[in-house]
Amino acid sequence: MSINNILTAVIAIIAAPILGGLLFGIDRKITARMQNRFGPPVLQPFYDFFKLIGKQGIAVNQTQMVYVLGHLFFAIGALVMLVLKQDLLMLMFILAFSGVSLIMGAMSVRSPYSKIGAQREIMQMMAYEPVLLLMVVGVYKVTGSFMISDIFNHDKPLLYSLPLLFLAFIYVLTIKLRKSPFDFSTSHHGHQELIKGVTTEFSGTQLALLELTDWIDLVLLLGLISLFFAKPLWVGILIALVCYFFEIVIDNISARVTWQWMVKITWVAGIGAALVNIVWMYLIP
Amino acid sequence: MDWYLLLAAILLPALSAALCYILKNQKLRIAVVSISTLLLFAVAGGFIALMINSPEGKLVFQMDEHVLEIVGWLIKGLDFLLFCYIGYIGIKHKKAIVLVLTVLQFIPWVLFEIFGVFGKVHEPEQAFIIDHLSLIMIMLVSIIGPIVTFFGLGYMKEHEHHLHLKVSRQPRFFMILFIFLGAMNALVMTDNLSWMYFFWEVTTLCSFLLISHDGTEIAIKNGLRALWLNSVGGVAFIIAILMVNTSLDTLSIQAISNSGMQGAFTGMLPIALGLLCIAGFTKSAQFPFQSWLLGAMVAPTPVSALLHSNTMVKAGVYLVVRIAPAFAGTRLGQLVAVAGGFTFVAASAIAISQSNAKKVLDYSTIANLGLIICCAGIGTRISLAAAILLMIFHAVSKGLLFLCVGTIELGIGSRDIEDMQGLFKKMPFTTVITVIGQISMLLPPFGVLITKWMAIETAVHNPLVLLFIILGSALTVVFWSKWIGIILTMSYKPKYHVEKLSFSIRAALSVLIALVMAASIGIAPLYNQFVKPQIVAFNIADKEMLSGTGMGVWLEKVNQAVYGGFASIIFFGVILILMVAIPIITNRIKPARLKPPYLCGSNADEDLRGLDFISPGDKVEKVVVRNYYMESVFGENKLTFWLNLAAGAIIIILLGVVIGL
């Protein structure tokens, strides 16, 4: 690892949460406007974060913090792999590790809400994981490499060759961000059938760290979207932001579905679309 | 060359077997098993040392013509006895199919080996050739095998205690275990296909004897199933021997492996290779032959651990990987990849619906073997490297996990995953080891996941196989994370019990977990030292290569341009830090800051575990949360028939293709 790489990684680790937090703030503002409310200030996520950090630490068992840290560290690991332009497939696996860590944290408590939330989260992973892996394969079929650096060396944007995969990826993004209609492993409001699902039993610093991980995840996922248009990168980033806005709209106009429905549709439509795209990539010599 | 080592690898287990059977005294048996364990370690070490010093990368043991002839006839004689004994089992248990399949093997065997009806038997001059693939198998058999046997000392004592046996059957049990190990060692070292067939049949017989060891009705039924399903493979094997002999004029396994690139892939050879693959499928319990391995769970735990990790099932994948270069890049190779990939996804799907821990392990074994066979079928250098690495990682992790489940079962009296809630409190030592074992099957940077990653990266040229691996990989995450989550469920401030484990159990678990960690941390040197020479020696046209440098493994094209890779050591750093952090954080949190979990009503008492709550109507209700098993989708009864049908279809297509080639 050269000094340059370390510097890039450090900058990314510092910048990503700030960007992510801001995006979440904007999300809340836009959501409020869509619902005819005024909404909190854009910096509200940061105020929340620091307030949570300052709360008295309460735990339900002694091991929760380990899983929270695992969730955070591996999200950071995936982010570092992205900015250092490493192997895309391994990045996906490390992202999955981060998800599994959260699931274990939720399951480590004997609370029915967090356990059911964890089970649903597993279902979500089962639904989106194949699409993420297929996306990597699609990228390989275009660039002939699994390294992200080779996406940047490729002369044409991936989007031209992988439009259906792009759509499938946007679709699973909704699941990954736990936005409506796929917000069933956790819910935005405290008085639903699931309370807060996977995060029910986390509080104070733990919850703050989970929020932080969510911000990093958001930046990471938007980063993956912008890979589809890596040349010039600013177009990709613009596309990613538009996609995020689109997610917010979807979040506000849809009601929650059941997990059975989600798994079925994702496996049929999501994997289907991705496969169709990949199959035609195979037919191009 | 150094014959003593070779003889030790085969005859030492046989001697230990005899001693175990003759000496009925428990203490003497412990001594025999312990000494044999150490000696077998030494044998494995000796082979490693020999191999490192050998310039050409393989050890060739050449016999005098007379000796060769004598040994050849000796093996033929033993083979004959074996047929008689298996036939006798068929008659004794009134299982016609066993008898029929034995006769079906016996007739061609007599005509071929004794009377030479199908032309002269071309026995290779070099009876034993050990290359790096054999060496890896020897390491698995002679290191993990004895550890499992040693574990059996403590386990069988408790096991027989539960069964209330008047006369201990342990002498017989340990005898068969040692014969099994000796036969496996011989199987992987010999270069003579017909000798391999003999040892192959010995393992089949041993698996029957071990599975039916407890003598209950169900044990015998499952043992017989293992016997006849593996005999199907035996029939395929012996027909393949005839065809290889006619088409290649030799029975040398090395020659078969090299035949593909020399333009010999015509005539009867494709059929022979196809049949050998089918023999491998039966041994490795691929769909539709999987039921015997599932039935094997009735056997005592050390047996399951042996069958699943390093002996029986690995013999099948060993054969397929061994002959893979012969069909690399052909239709047959593609179909083998499809068959393996199909098994991977099918077994992973059914595993989701299982709450019996041993069954989850069973299906996960079948899935991983499917992945190995799939990689062998893909037939590039990288995929073969993935196959061999997965053989290693799977053997250590699965051997460990079976022993863990056996220990847990002795401890809590159940092998149901749901009963393992809060296991950490009752069995902290076993729990920690079990969880690390499970994580090693699932998450980066442990070896199993790295090989899965390699498998996906090499399968990109075959869309159907790729889809199978990707779906299977997603399903794998489901059943492992469900199980890990249950085991790690912890109530507040548990009062740790000190586990009472016998020395042999504790030692076996500790050594295996050390091996799991060592193999994964040292993936780069492991690959460079043992796997890479074999991959280079394989006769394949493919140019892409795996290299193990710079703290990880990297996929390289011919011009050394890296197109995939991963620095696994860095991630191990993080993992190890987390593993140290767990106890520290656990100790730091003070009880005053702990609260009970949030239940569906107000918590019933001051109990911080949150076991019951007050429901509407002031009734006290217990909290019960179960995992999702989705039996309506992934149920064993629902899927097995259809999956068997599909797998059967793949096998028929495979046969049709090789006959048409």
mmCIF file of C-alpha atoms in Angstrom, chain B residues 219-472:
data_model
loop_
_atom_site.group_PDB
_atom_site.id
_atom_site.type_symbol
_atom_site.label_atom_id
_atom_site.label_comp_id
_atom_site.label_asym_id
_atom_site.label_seq_id
_atom_site.Cartn_x
_atom_site.Cartn_y
_atom_site.Cartn_z
ATOM 1 C CA ALA B 219 -28.850 -47.675 11.357
ATOM 2 C CA ILE B 220 -28.779 -50.899 9.350
ATOM 3 C CA LYS B 221 -31.310 -49.555 6.881
ATOM 4 C CA ASN B 222 -29.245 -46.424 6.267
ATOM 5 C CA GLY B 223 -26.036 -48.444 6.121
ATOM 6 C CA LEU B 224 -27.506 -50.666 3.440
ATOM 7 C CA ARG B 225 -28.607 -47.626 1.492
ATOM 8 C CA ALA B 226 -25.068 -46.301 1.578
ATOM 9 C CA LEU B 227 -23.833 -49.701 0.460
ATOM 10 C CA TRP B 228 -26.061 -50.095 -2.559
ATOM 11 C CA LEU B 229 -25.855 -46.480 -3.731
ATOM 12 C CA ASN B 230 -22.087 -46.646 -3.594
ATOM 13 C CA SER B 231 -22.181 -49.980 -5.363
ATOM 14 C CA VAL B 232 -23.876 -48.213 -8.261
ATOM 15 C CA GLY B 233 -20.749 -46.102 -8.393
ATOM 16 C CA GLY B 234 -18.687 -49.278 -8.138
ATOM 17 C CA VAL B 235 -20.395 -50.721 -11.226
ATOM 18 C CA ALA B 236 -19.713 -47.507 -13.131
ATOM 19 C CA PHE B 237 -16.111 -47.611 -11.932
ATOM 20 C CA ILE B 238 -15.398 -51.151 -13.062
ATOM 21 C CA ILE B 239 -16.928 -50.624 -16.493
ATOM 22 C CA ALA B 240 -14.802 -47.497 -16.792
ATOM 23 C CA ILE B 241 -11.709 -49.565 -15.966
ATOM 24 C CA LEU B 242 -12.438 -51.909 -18.870
ATOM 25 C CA MET B 243 -12.884 -49.004 -21.258
ATOM 26 C CA VAL B 244 -9.784 -47.158 -20.110
ATOM 27 C CA ASN B 245 -7.758 -50.328 -20.541
ATOM 28 C CA THR B 246 -8.900 -50.796 -24.121
ATOM 29 C CA SER B 247 -8.728 -47.175 -25.223
ATOM 30 C CA LEU B 248 -5.490 -46.049 -23.552
ATOM 31 C CA ASP B 249 -3.646 -49.349 -23.180
ATOM 32 C CA THR B 250 -2.816 -48.481 -19.618
ATOM 33 C CA LEU B 251 -4.467 -48.252 -16.238
ATOM 34 C CA SER B 252 -2.186 -45.472 -15.049
ATOM 35 C CA ILE B 253 -4.215 -42.674 -13.494
ATOM 36 C CA GLN B 254 -1.563 -40.133 -14.453
ATOM 37 C CA ALA B 255 -1.888 -41.234 -18.063
ATOM 38 C CA ILE B 256 -5.652 -40.764 -17.927
ATOM 39 C CA SER B 257 -5.207 -37.312 -16.480
ATOM 40 C CA ASN B 258 -2.768 -36.363 -19.251
ATOM 41 C CA SER B 259 -4.728 -37.967 -22.061
ATOM 42 C CA GLY B 260 -6.912 -34.977 -22.875
ATOM 43 C CA MET B 261 -4.162 -32.794 -24.287
ATOM 44 C CA GLN B 262 -2.619 -35.616 -26.286
ATOM 45 C CA GLY B 263 -5.617 -35.943 -28.543
ATOM 46 C CA ALA B 264 -6.743 -39.213 -27.019
ATOM 47 C CA PHE B 265 -10.130 -37.842 -26.071
ATOM 48 C CA THR B 266 -12.001 -40.027 -28.534
ATOM 49 C CA GLY B 267 -13.377 -43.528 -28.796
ATOM 50 C CA MET B 268 -14.318 -45.085 -25.522
ATOM 51 C CA LEU B 269 -12.342 -42.718 -23.322
ATOM 52 C CA PRO B 270 -15.082 -40.057 -22.960
ATOM 53 C CA ILE B 271 -17.503 -42.761 -21.835
ATOM 54 C CA ALA B 272 -14.956 -44.055 -19.365
ATOM 55 C CA LEU B 273 -14.358 -40.575 -17.993
ATOM 56 C CA GLY B 274 -18.101 -39.976 -17.754
ATOM 57 C CA LEU B 275 -18.537 -43.195 -15.820
ATOM 58 C CA LEU B 276 -15.659 -42.329 -13.500
ATOM 59 C CA CYS B 277 -17.339 -38.982 -12.846
ATOM 60 C CA ILE B 278 -20.575 -40.773 -12.011
ATOM 61 C CA ALA B 279 -18.658 -43.028 -9.646
ATOM 62 C CA GLY B 280 -17.266 -39.867 -8.080
ATOM 63 C CA PHE B 281 -20.777 -38.392 -7.842
ATOM 64 C CA THR B 282 -22.071 -41.390 -5.916
ATOM 65 C CA LYS B 283 -19.142 -41.335 -3.533
ATOM 66 C CA SER B 284 -19.477 -37.587 -3.024
ATOM 67 C CA ALA B 285 -23.237 -37.839 -2.536
ATOM 68 C CA GLN B 286 -24.170 -35.555 -5.377
ATOM 69 C CA PHE B 287 -27.821 -35.225 -6.325
ATOM 70 C CA PRO B 288 -29.544 -37.669 -7.049
ATOM 71 C CA PHE B 289 -27.274 -39.957 -4.996
ATOM 72 C CA GLN B 290 -27.325 -37.770 -1.869
ATOM 73 C CA SER B 291 -29.640 -39.832 0.302
ATOM 74 C CA TRP B 292 -26.946 -42.146 1.636
ATOM 75 C CA LEU B 293 -24.974 -39.299 3.154
ATOM 76 C CA LEU B 294 -28.095 -37.895 4.792
ATOM 77 C CA GLY B 295 -28.791 -41.335 6.195
ATOM 78 C CA ALA B 296 -25.261 -41.472 7.593
ATOM 79 C CA MET B 297 -26.201 -39.017 10.326
ATOM 80 C CA VAL B 298 -27.556 -41.897 12.439
ATOM 81 C CA ALA B 299 -23.969 -43.019 12.947
ATOM 82 C CA PRO B 300 -21.929 -41.854 15.958
ATOM 83 C CA THR B 301 -20.495 -38.365 15.457
ATOM 84 C CA PRO B 302 -16.862 -39.331 14.722
ATOM 85 C CA VAL B 303 -18.150 -41.380 11.792
ATOM 86 C CA SER B 304 -20.114 -38.465 10.384
ATOM 87 C CA ALA B 305 -17.110 -36.226 10.832
ATOM 88 C CA LEU B 306 -14.872 -38.665 8.974
ATOM 89 C CA LEU B 307 -17.343 -39.377 6.185
ATOM 90 C CA HIS B 308 -18.109 -35.711 5.672
ATOM 91 C CA SER B 309 -14.795 -34.056 5.990
ATOM 92 C CA ASN B 310 -11.772 -35.942 4.858
ATOM 93 C CA THR B 311 -12.421 -39.526 3.821
ATOM 94 C CA MET B 312 -15.372 -41.057 1.997
ATOM 95 C CA VAL B 313 -16.860 -38.061 0.212
ATOM 96 C CA LYS B 314 -13.471 -36.547 -0.515
ATOM 97 C CA ALA B 315 -12.499 -39.724 -2.384
ATOM 98 C CA GLY B 316 -15.193 -38.912 -4.928
ATOM 99 C CA VAL B 317 -14.140 -35.335 -5.520
ATOM 100 C CA TYR B 318 -10.491 -36.439 -5.487
ATOM 101 C CA LEU B 319 -11.181 -38.755 -8.417
ATOM 102 C CA VAL B 320 -13.086 -36.093 -10.351
ATOM 103 C CA VAL B 321 -10.404 -33.439 -9.766
ATOM 104 C CA ARG B 322 -7.710 -35.959 -10.621
ATOM 105 C CA ILE B 323 -9.154 -36.772 -14.042
ATOM 106 C CA ALA B 324 -10.463 -33.240 -14.688
ATOM 107 C CA PRO B 325 -7.549 -32.232 -16.966
ATOM 108 C CA ALA B 326 -8.563 -35.049 -19.318
ATOM 109 C CA PHE B 327 -11.931 -33.468 -20.045
ATOM 110 C CA ALA B 328 -11.097 -29.806 -19.435
ATOM 111 C CA GLY B 329 -12.816 -27.629 -21.986
ATOM 112 C CA THR B 330 -15.006 -30.371 -23.453
ATOM 113 C CA ARG B 331 -18.779 -30.889 -23.405
ATOM 114 C CA LEU B 332 -18.266 -33.470 -20.691
ATOM 115 C CA GLY B 333 -16.493 -30.877 -18.573
ATOM 116 C CA GLN B 334 -19.354 -28.434 -19.010
ATOM 117 C CA LEU B 335 -21.882 -31.046 -17.960
ATOM 118 C CA VAL B 336 -19.855 -32.038 -14.922
ATOM 119 C CA ALA B 337 -19.802 -28.353 -13.993
ATOM 120 C CA VAL B 338 -23.574 -28.136 -14.457
ATOM 121 C CA ALA B 339 -24.153 -31.250 -12.363
ATOM 122 C CA GLY B 340 -21.947 -29.930 -9.552
ATOM 123 C CA GLY B 341 -23.433 -26.451 -9.693
ATOM 124 C CA PHE B 342 -26.923 -27.888 -9.601
ATOM 125 C CA THR B 343 -26.091 -29.884 -6.497
ATOM 126 C CA PHE B 344 -24.641 -26.754 -4.906
ATOM 127 C CA VAL B 345 -27.823 -24.740 -5.312
ATOM 128 C CA ALA B 346 -30.188 -27.654 -4.610
ATOM 129 C CA ALA B 347 -28.512 -28.709 -1.375
ATOM 130 C CA SER B 348 -28.208 -25.104 -0.195
ATOM 131 C CA ALA B 349 -31.923 -24.566 -0.809
ATOM 132 C CA ILE B 350 -33.005 -27.608 1.197
ATOM 133 C CA ALA B 351 -30.589 -26.708 3.999
ATOM 134 C CA ILE B 352 -32.658 -23.578 4.660
ATOM 135 C CA SER B 353 -35.633 -25.658 5.754
ATOM 136 C CA GLN B 354 -33.674 -27.811 8.209
ATOM 137 C CA SER B 355 -33.579 -27.186 11.924
ATOM 138 C CA ASN B 356 -31.624 -30.344 12.695
ATOM 139 C CA ALA B 357 -28.020 -29.199 13.035
ATOM 140 C CA LYS B 358 -26.547 -32.393 11.619
ATOM 141 C CA LYS B 359 -28.812 -32.176 8.601
ATOM 142 C CA VAL B 360 -27.767 -28.597 7.962
ATOM 143 C CA LEU B 361 -24.166 -29.788 8.021
ATOM 144 C CA ASP B 362 -25.071 -32.706 5.737
ATOM 145 C CA TYR B 363 -26.646 -30.493 3.138
ATOM 146 C CA SER B 364 -23.881 -27.952 3.407
ATOM 147 C CA THR B 365 -21.346 -30.726 2.787
ATOM 148 C CA ILE B 366 -23.242 -31.891 -0.269
ATOM 149 C CA ALA B 367 -23.397 -28.306 -1.493
ATOM 150 C CA ASN B 368 -19.675 -27.734 -1.045
ATOM 151 C CA LEU B 369 -18.787 -31.004 -2.744
ATOM 152 C CA GLY B 370 -21.026 -29.889 -5.576
ATOM 153 C CA LEU B 371 -19.026 -26.693 -5.774
ATOM 154 C CA ILE B 372 -15.746 -28.633 -5.874
ATOM 155 C CA ILE B 373 -17.055 -30.832 -8.698
ATOM 156 C CA CYS B 374 -18.383 -27.770 -10.457
ATOM 157 C CA CYS B 375 -14.936 -26.146 -10.306
ATOM 158 C CA ALA B 376 -13.336 -29.346 -11.578
ATOM 159 C CA GLY B 377 -15.768 -29.349 -14.481
ATOM 160 C CA ILE B 378 -15.033 -25.743 -15.410
ATOM 161 C CA GLY B 379 -11.487 -26.970 -15.868
ATOM 162 C CA THR B 380 -9.361 -23.830 -15.931
ATOM 163 C CA ARG B 381 -6.215 -23.565 -13.873
ATOM 164 C CA ILE B 382 -7.870 -21.148 -11.477
ATOM 165 C CA SER B 383 -10.994 -23.229 -11.070
ATOM 166 C CA LEU B 384 -8.948 -26.341 -10.357
ATOM 167 C CA ALA B 385 -6.983 -24.354 -7.804
ATOM 168 C CA ALA B 386 -10.300 -23.321 -6.264
ATOM 169 C CA ALA B 387 -11.439 -26.948 -6.225
ATOM 170 C CA ILE B 388 -8.307 -28.155 -4.444
ATOM 171 C CA LEU B 389 -8.293 -25.275 -1.958
ATOM 172 C CA LEU B 390 -11.956 -25.873 -1.194
ATOM 173 C CA MET B 391 -11.175 -29.537 -0.550
ATOM 174 C CA ILE B 392 -8.705 -28.439 2.109
ATOM 175 C CA PHE B 393 -10.804 -25.727 3.739
ATOM 176 C CA HIS B 394 -13.961 -27.775 3.681
ATOM 177 C CA ALA B 395 -12.238 -30.755 5.244
ATOM 178 C CA VAL B 396 -10.912 -28.838 8.242
ATOM 179 C CA SER B 397 -13.990 -26.698 8.826
ATOM 180 C CA LYS B 398 -16.528 -29.470 8.366
ATOM 181 C CA GLY B 399 -14.545 -31.949 10.425
ATOM 182 C CA LEU B 400 -14.520 -29.394 13.212
ATOM 183 C CA LEU B 401 -18.209 -28.544 12.916
ATOM 184 C CA PHE B 402 -19.320 -32.156 13.098
ATOM 185 C CA LEU B 403 -17.283 -32.696 16.232
ATOM 186 C CA CYS B 404 -18.774 -29.491 17.662
ATOM 187 C CA VAL B 405 -22.332 -30.633 17.013
ATOM 188 C CA GLY B 406 -21.505 -33.996 18.541
ATOM 189 C CA THR B 407 -20.130 -32.265 21.633
ATOM 190 C CA ILE B 408 -23.157 -29.979 21.851
ATOM 191 C CA GLU B 409 -25.434 -32.973 21.548
ATOM 192 C CA LEU B 410 -23.682 -34.685 24.433
ATOM 193 C CA GLY B 411 -23.990 -31.447 26.405
ATOM 194 C CA ILE B 412 -27.611 -30.418 25.843
ATOM 195 C CA GLY B 413 -29.126 -33.662 24.611
ATOM 196 C CA SER B 414 -30.422 -32.229 21.369
ATOM 197 C CA ARG B 415 -29.177 -31.463 17.906
ATOM 198 C CA ASP B 416 -32.027 -29.109 17.086
ATOM 199 C CA ILE B 417 -30.815 -25.634 16.224
ATOM 200 C CA GLU B 418 -33.678 -24.015 18.123
ATOM 201 C CA ASP B 419 -32.522 -25.701 21.324
ATOM 202 C CA MET B 420 -29.118 -24.052 21.019
ATOM 203 C CA GLN B 421 -30.379 -20.655 22.177
ATOM 204 C CA GLY B 422 -28.186 -19.343 24.920
ATOM 205 C CA LEU B 423 -25.642 -22.067 24.358
ATOM 206 C CA PHE B 424 -22.870 -19.651 25.257
ATOM 207 C CA LYS B 425 -23.916 -19.813 28.865
ATOM 208 C CA LYS B 426 -23.908 -23.580 29.129
ATOM 209 C CA MET B 427 -20.949 -24.451 26.927
ATOM 210 C CA PRO B 428 -18.769 -21.361 26.413
ATOM 211 C CA PHE B 429 -15.737 -23.249 25.120
ATOM 212 C CA THR B 430 -17.637 -25.284 22.546
ATOM 213 C CA THR B 431 -19.732 -22.298 21.511
ATOM 214 C CA VAL B 432 -16.781 -20.099 20.690
ATOM 215 C CA ILE B 433 -15.179 -22.842 18.629
ATOM 216 C CA THR B 434 -18.435 -23.718 16.883
ATOM 217 C CA VAL B 435 -19.084 -20.122 15.937
ATOM 218 C CA ILE B 436 -15.599 -19.627 14.521
ATOM 219 C CA GLY B 437 -16.074 -22.858 12.576
ATOM 220 C CA GLN B 438 -19.378 -21.637 11.175
ATOM 221 C CA ILE B 439 -17.975 -18.237 10.320
ATOM 222 C CA SER B 440 -15.135 -19.961 8.514
ATOM 223 C CA MET B 441 -17.708 -21.575 6.231
ATOM 224 C CA LEU B 442 -19.430 -18.319 5.426
ATOM 225 C CA LEU B 443 -17.548 -15.084 5.699
ATOM 226 C CA PRO B 444 -14.458 -13.389 4.340
ATOM 227 C CA PRO B 445 -11.569 -13.701 4.694
ATOM 228 C CA PHE B 446 -11.862 -17.379 5.550
ATOM 229 C CA GLY B 447 -10.891 -19.908 2.905
ATOM 230 C CA VAL B 448 -14.270 -21.340 2.014
ATOM 231 C CA LEU B 449 -15.547 -17.950 0.955
ATOM 232 C CA ILE B 450 -12.357 -17.152 -0.912
ATOM 233 C CA THR B 451 -12.799 -20.322 -2.954
ATOM 234 C CA LYS B 452 -16.444 -19.438 -3.585
ATOM 235 C CA TRP B 453 -15.232 -16.086 -4.809
ATOM 236 C CA MET B 454 -12.719 -17.795 -7.082
ATOM 237 C CA ALA B 455 -15.433 -20.145 -8.316
ATOM 238 C CA ILE B 456 -17.641 -17.251 -9.366
ATOM 239 C CA GLU B 457 -14.745 -15.451 -11.002
ATOM 240 C CA THR B 458 -13.869 -18.492 -13.097
ATOM 241 C CA ALA B 459 -17.438 -19.513 -13.898
ATOM 242 C CA VAL B 460 -18.120 -16.303 -15.823
ATOM 243 C CA HIS B 461 -17.737 -18.110 -19.121
ATOM 244 C CA ASN B 462 -20.554 -20.526 -18.426
ATOM 245 C CA PRO B 463 -23.832 -18.676 -17.692
ATOM 246 C CA LEU B 464 -25.866 -21.577 -16.333
ATOM 247 C CA VAL B 465 -23.145 -22.705 -13.942
ATOM 248 C CA LEU B 466 -22.617 -19.123 -12.915
ATOM 249 C CA LEU B 467 -26.287 -18.704 -12.060
ATOM 250 C CA PHE B 468 -26.201 -21.875 -9.990
ATOM 251 C CA ILE B 469 -23.193 -20.702 -8.001
ATOM 252 C CA ILE B 470 -24.630 -17.237 -7.421
ATOM 253 C CA LEU B 471 -28.031 -18.482 -6.261
ATOM 254 C CA GLY B 472 -26.423 -21.167 -4.127
#
